[in-house]
Tab-separated table of C-alpha atoms in Angstrom:
chain	number	residue	atom	x	y	z
A	1	MET	CA	0.664	-13.692	8.180
A	2	ALA	CA	-0.012	-12.070	11.555
A	3	GLU	CA	1.586	-13.580	14.639
A	4	LYS	CA	-0.652	-15.439	17.072
A	5	ALA	CA	-1.812	-13.138	19.880
A	6	PRO	CA	-1.060	-14.435	23.394
A	7	GLY	CA	-4.348	-15.471	24.983
A	8	GLY	CA	-6.198	-14.887	21.725
A	9	VAL	CA	-9.420	-16.623	20.671
A	10	GLN	CA	-8.354	-19.435	18.346
A	11	SER	CA	-11.359	-19.295	16.010
A	12	VAL	CA	-10.914	-15.539	15.506
A	13	GLU	CA	-7.210	-15.999	14.781
A	14	ARG	CA	-8.067	-18.678	12.224
A	15	VAL	CA	-10.602	-16.457	10.447
A	16	PHE	CA	-8.099	-13.642	10.068
A	17	GLU	CA	-5.403	-16.077	8.999
A	18	LEU	CA	-7.630	-17.189	6.103
A	19	LEU	CA	-8.536	-13.596	5.159
A	20	GLU	CA	-4.849	-12.637	5.092
A	21	LEU	CA	-3.946	-15.692	3.013
A	22	ILE	CA	-6.616	-14.806	0.449
A	23	THR	CA	-5.403	-11.192	0.389
A	24	ASP	CA	-1.762	-12.238	-0.007
A	25	ALA	CA	-2.760	-14.494	-2.919
A	26	GLY	CA	-4.164	-11.525	-4.825
A	27	GLY	CA	-7.786	-11.678	-3.668
A	28	ASP	CA	-9.001	-15.145	-4.665
A	29	VAL	CA	-7.861	-18.725	-4.052
A	30	THR	CA	-8.978	-22.323	-4.301
A	31	LEU	CA	-9.706	-24.470	-1.263
A	32	SER	CA	-6.643	-26.609	-2.026
A	33	GLU	CA	-4.410	-23.520	-2.270
A	34	LEU	CA	-5.584	-22.405	1.155
A	35	SER	CA	-5.042	-25.883	2.548
A	36	SER	CA	-1.450	-25.955	1.293
A	37	SER	CA	-0.731	-22.531	2.834
A	38	THR	CA	-1.867	-23.278	6.380
A	39	ASP	CA	-1.705	-26.016	8.984
A	40	LEU	CA	-5.450	-25.818	9.565
A	41	PRO	CA	-7.395	-29.046	8.925
A	42	LEU	CA	-9.382	-29.024	5.687
A	43	PRO	CA	-12.771	-29.446	7.463
A	44	THR	CA	-11.938	-26.415	9.636
A	45	ILE	CA	-11.037	-24.303	6.577
A	46	HIS	CA	-14.239	-25.338	4.827
A	47	ARG	CA	-16.378	-24.576	7.899
A	48	LEU	CA	-14.832	-21.119	8.384
A	49	LEU	CA	-15.151	-20.267	4.700
A	50	ARG	CA	-18.818	-21.290	4.697
A	51	THR	CA	-19.462	-18.987	7.662
A	52	LEU	CA	-17.598	-16.088	6.014
A	53	VAL	CA	-19.543	-16.597	2.772
A	54	THR	CA	-22.841	-16.484	4.707
A	55	LEU	CA	-21.768	-13.228	6.378
A	56	GLY	CA	-20.633	-11.662	3.089
A	57	TYR	CA	-16.949	-11.344	3.978
A	58	ILE	CA	-16.022	-14.001	1.400
A	59	ARG	CA	-17.596	-14.843	-1.982
A	60	GLN	CA	-17.542	-18.187	-3.750
A	61	LEU	CA	-17.031	-17.588	-7.459
A	62	PRO	CA	-18.651	-19.680	-10.232
A	63	ASN	CA	-15.289	-21.416	-10.781
A	64	ARG	CA	-15.363	-22.528	-7.106
A	65	ARG	CA	-12.575	-20.160	-6.059
A	66	TYR	CA	-13.007	-18.077	-2.915
A	67	ALA	CA	-12.666	-14.284	-3.127
A	68	LEU	CA	-12.802	-11.390	-0.681
A	69	GLY	CA	-16.380	-10.253	-0.169
A	70	PRO	CA	-18.159	-6.888	-0.350
A	71	ARG	CA	-18.671	-6.478	3.413
A	72	LEU	CA	-14.918	-6.057	3.808
A	73	ILE	CA	-15.105	-2.847	1.758
A	74	ARG	CA	-16.911	-0.948	4.511
A	75	LEU	CA	-14.394	-2.135	7.099
A	76	GLY	CA	-11.506	-1.162	4.842
A	77	GLU	CA	-12.943	2.277	4.147
A	78	GLY	CA	-13.389	2.896	7.855
A	79	ALA	CA	-9.840	1.778	8.618
A	80	SER	CA	-8.467	3.945	5.802
A	81	LYS	CA	-10.230	7.020	7.188
A	82	GLN	CA	-8.815	6.381	10.639
A	83	LEU	CA	-5.334	5.819	9.238
A	84	GLY	CA	-5.574	9.054	7.280
A	85	ALA	CA	-6.735	10.955	10.368
A	86	LEU	CA	-3.818	9.553	12.366
A	87	ALA	CA	-1.286	10.642	9.730
A	88	ARG	CA	-2.766	14.045	8.954
A	89	PRO	CA	-0.801	16.033	11.605
A	90	GLN	CA	2.489	14.699	10.207
A	91	LEU	CA	1.413	15.411	6.624
A	92	LYS	CA	0.418	18.949	7.604
A	93	SER	CA	3.810	19.441	9.225
A	94	LEU	CA	5.479	18.402	5.963
A	95	VAL	CA	3.392	20.904	4.004
A	96	ASP	CA	4.108	23.667	6.528
A	97	ARG	CA	7.860	23.040	6.379
A	98	LEU	CA	8.264	22.210	2.683
A	99	GLY	CA	5.406	24.041	0.995
A	100	GLU	CA	4.384	21.109	-1.229
A	101	THR	CA	1.526	18.602	-1.172
A	102	ALA	CA	1.921	15.641	1.204
A	103	ASN	CA	0.225	12.270	0.708
A	104	MET	CA	-0.172	8.916	2.387
A	105	GLY	CA	-0.972	5.635	0.638
A	106	VAL	CA	-1.292	1.939	1.417
A	107	LEU	CA	-1.059	-1.268	-0.583
A	108	ASP	CA	-4.536	-2.521	-1.462
A	109	SER	CA	-5.354	-5.235	-4.008
A	110	ASP	CA	-1.975	-4.859	-5.758
A	111	MET	CA	-2.381	-1.086	-6.138
A	112	VAL	CA	-1.577	1.925	-3.998
A	113	ILE	CA	-4.628	3.716	-2.633
A	114	TYR	CA	-4.374	7.302	-1.391
A	115	VAL	CA	-5.772	7.469	2.162
A	116	ALA	CA	-4.773	11.016	3.150
A	117	GLN	CA	-3.597	14.254	1.575
A	118	VAL	CA	-2.750	17.755	2.768
A	119	PRO	CA	-2.511	20.067	-0.265
A	120	SER	CA	0.032	22.765	-0.875
A	121	LEU	CA	-1.094	26.383	-0.718
A	122	HIS	CA	0.506	27.069	-4.111
A	123	SER	CA	-1.941	27.651	-6.950
A	124	MET	CA	0.113	25.269	-9.096
A	125	ARG	CA	0.291	22.054	-7.107
A	126	MET	CA	-0.105	18.281	-7.200
A	127	PHE	CA	-3.644	17.109	-6.380
A	128	THR	CA	-4.956	13.551	-6.069
A	129	GLU	CA	-8.305	12.604	-4.578
A	130	VAL	CA	-8.272	10.511	-1.413
A	131	GLY	CA	-9.512	7.060	-2.399
A	132	LYS	CA	-7.863	7.143	-5.816
A	133	ARG	CA	-5.811	4.104	-6.804
A	134	GLY	CA	-2.535	4.123	-8.699
A	135	TYR	CA	-0.251	1.533	-10.237
A	136	MET	CA	2.550	0.609	-7.871
A	137	HIS	CA	5.341	0.870	-10.452
A	138	ALA	CA	4.345	4.358	-11.634
A	139	THR	CA	4.000	6.239	-8.347
A	140	GLY	CA	6.511	7.353	-5.741
A	141	MET	CA	4.559	5.838	-2.863
A	142	GLY	CA	3.930	2.648	-4.811
A	143	LYS	CA	7.626	2.174	-5.506
A	144	ALA	CA	8.532	2.967	-1.889
A	145	ILE	CA	6.155	0.183	-0.827
A	146	LEU	CA	7.399	-2.263	-3.473
A	147	ALA	CA	10.980	-1.708	-2.276
A	148	GLN	CA	9.944	-3.249	1.068
A	149	LEU	CA	8.884	-6.479	-0.663
A	150	ASP	CA	10.968	-9.282	-2.144
A	151	ASP	CA	11.442	-9.503	-5.909
A	152	ASP	CA	9.108	-12.496	-6.352
A	153	THR	CA	6.285	-10.624	-4.628
A	154	VAL	CA	6.941	-7.592	-6.843
A	155	ARG	CA	6.838	-9.767	-9.973
A	156	GLY	CA	3.517	-11.200	-8.801
A	157	ILE	CA	1.986	-7.762	-8.250
A	158	VAL	CA	2.985	-6.304	-11.622
A	159	GLY	CA	2.176	-9.609	-13.313
A	160	ARG	CA	-1.396	-9.423	-12.065
A	161	GLN	CA	-1.897	-5.671	-12.627
A	162	GLY	CA	0.271	-5.076	-15.675
A	163	MET	CA	2.681	-2.183	-16.216
A	164	PRO	CA	0.937	0.582	-18.180
A	165	THR	CA	3.008	3.708	-18.813
A	166	PRO	CA	1.042	6.884	-17.981
A	167	THR	CA	3.909	9.040	-19.336
A	168	PRO	CA	6.925	8.466	-21.593
A	169	LYS	CA	9.065	8.463	-18.426
A	170	SER	CA	7.178	5.608	-16.748
A	171	ILE	CA	8.903	2.284	-16.130
A	172	GLY	CA	7.413	-0.296	-18.485
A	173	ASP	CA	9.196	-3.584	-17.745
A	174	VAL	CA	9.807	-5.575	-14.596
A	175	ASP	CA	13.596	-5.802	-14.912
A	176	SER	CA	13.935	-2.010	-15.022
A	177	LEU	CA	11.569	-1.763	-12.076
A	178	LEU	CA	13.635	-4.210	-10.014
A	179	LEU	CA	16.777	-2.175	-10.737
A	180	ASP	CA	15.006	0.973	-9.555
A	181	LEU	CA	13.795	-0.794	-6.408
A	182	LYS	CA	17.357	-1.887	-5.638
A	183	LEU	CA	18.419	1.771	-5.782
A	184	ILE	CA	15.483	2.792	-3.581
A	185	ARG	CA	16.481	0.242	-0.934
A	186	GLU	CA	20.048	1.567	-0.959
A	187	ARG	CA	19.158	5.249	-0.538
A	188	GLY	CA	16.005	4.756	1.579
A	189	TYR	CA	13.469	6.677	-0.507
A	190	SER	CA	11.868	6.623	-3.958
A	191	ILE	CA	11.533	9.256	-6.658
A	192	ASP	CA	8.720	9.572	-9.155
A	193	GLU	CA	10.469	11.383	-12.003
A	194	GLU	CA	7.375	12.527	-13.920
A	195	GLU	CA	6.354	8.867	-14.189
A	196	GLN	CA	2.746	9.447	-13.135
A	197	GLU	CA	2.275	12.967	-14.504
A	198	ILE	CA	4.542	15.071	-16.698
A	199	GLY	CA	5.835	18.104	-14.819
A	200	VAL	CA	5.377	16.550	-11.357
A	201	ARG	CA	8.156	15.086	-9.219
A	202	CYS	CA	7.570	13.126	-6.020
A	203	PHE	CA	9.786	11.948	-3.162
A	204	ALA	CA	8.347	9.093	-1.099
A	205	MET	CA	9.327	6.896	1.815
A	206	ALA	CA	7.844	3.766	3.376
A	207	VAL	CA	6.465	3.910	6.907
A	208	PRO	CA	8.558	1.373	8.870
A	209	ASN	CA	6.838	-1.484	10.710
A	210	ALA	CA	3.380	-0.446	9.533
A	211	PRO	CA	0.704	-3.142	9.971
A	212	THR	CA	-0.032	-2.863	6.243
A	213	PRO	CA	2.494	-1.651	3.633
A	214	THR	CA	2.292	2.139	3.832
A	215	ALA	CA	4.196	5.140	2.449
A	216	ILE	CA	4.143	8.932	2.584
A	217	SER	CA	5.273	11.432	-0.031
A	218	VAL	CA	5.709	15.068	-0.975
A	219	SER	CA	4.958	16.112	-4.553
A	220	GLY	CA	5.043	19.222	-6.657
A	221	PRO	CA	6.131	20.832	-9.927
A	222	VAL	CA	9.641	19.906	-11.081
A	223	SER	CA	10.510	23.611	-11.096
A	224	ARG	CA	10.201	23.676	-7.298
A	225	VAL	CA	10.783	20.038	-6.345
A	226	ASP	CA	14.454	19.800	-7.306
A	227	GLN	CA	17.686	18.493	-5.750
A	228	SER	CA	17.878	21.246	-3.153
A	229	PHE	CA	14.267	20.441	-2.222
A	230	ALA	CA	15.213	16.763	-1.863
A	231	GLU	CA	18.001	17.633	0.582
A	232	ARG	CA	15.428	19.288	2.829
A	233	ALA	CA	12.588	16.853	2.200
A	234	VAL	CA	14.245	13.463	2.761
A	235	PRO	CA	15.147	14.011	6.458
A	236	LEU	CA	11.684	15.437	7.130
A	237	LEU	CA	10.015	12.491	5.365
A	238	ARG	CA	12.071	10.098	7.475
A	239	GLU	CA	11.086	11.937	10.653
A	240	ALA	CA	7.388	11.927	9.705
A	241	ALA	CA	7.421	8.264	8.657
A	242	GLN	CA	8.947	7.244	11.987
A	243	ALA	CA	6.458	9.354	13.944
A	244	ILE	CA	3.536	7.711	12.092
A	245	SER	CA	5.082	4.289	12.705
A	246	ASP	CA	5.455	5.005	16.419
A	247	GLU	CA	1.808	6.026	16.700
A	248	LEU	CA	0.572	3.025	14.688
A	249	ASN	CA	2.504	0.643	16.919
A	250	GLN	CA	1.581	2.099	20.283
A	251	ALA	CA	0.422	-0.618	22.651
């Protein structure tokens, strides 16, 4: 949950508190679940939800649960475009220095969504459309993001989304995933070892202190993206991730 802004407007803070609680719960909640997660009085929660439903930012489902509404999509798409534009210079620098495709993704509805990409100039390269979603456990950026979360949150995400295995090398059970995340936390970056696409390897790193869980990556054919590539790529990824973080957190 976001911290209270000094001098902020209380009703606005309360609205965003509810939206974040619904998001953190996986996208839909009951009124009682919201009430147990916040100190707000029940009449206040109900009044704010009714207003958000009228505006289209929240939906009330037939089972009486409250879900994120369609008007948030346009806001999210606009924010994603701006985030991608902010990161693009750093992604281009990675491509210029490493020669492989650079990507940026964020956590959205328990999946990683690609918000920016600068492609490699090689004819044989990794290519993913901006706006595409991927399973967290089967992508380098997804695993880099998951490694920033606690194990219970990770279990909740894969429990809701499942753990399909796009390739024979994909991780297919939560215990193996948690072991991999432990290793990622220790070394500071993740590796997609042909887990999303056979023949493609990816090195990814979380953007520190990002307002929403975010990661960047470099990807390419395993013939080029090898251990010697990793030795060059990891420091550059760290440098780019910190630069993006600094820009995101400018006052």
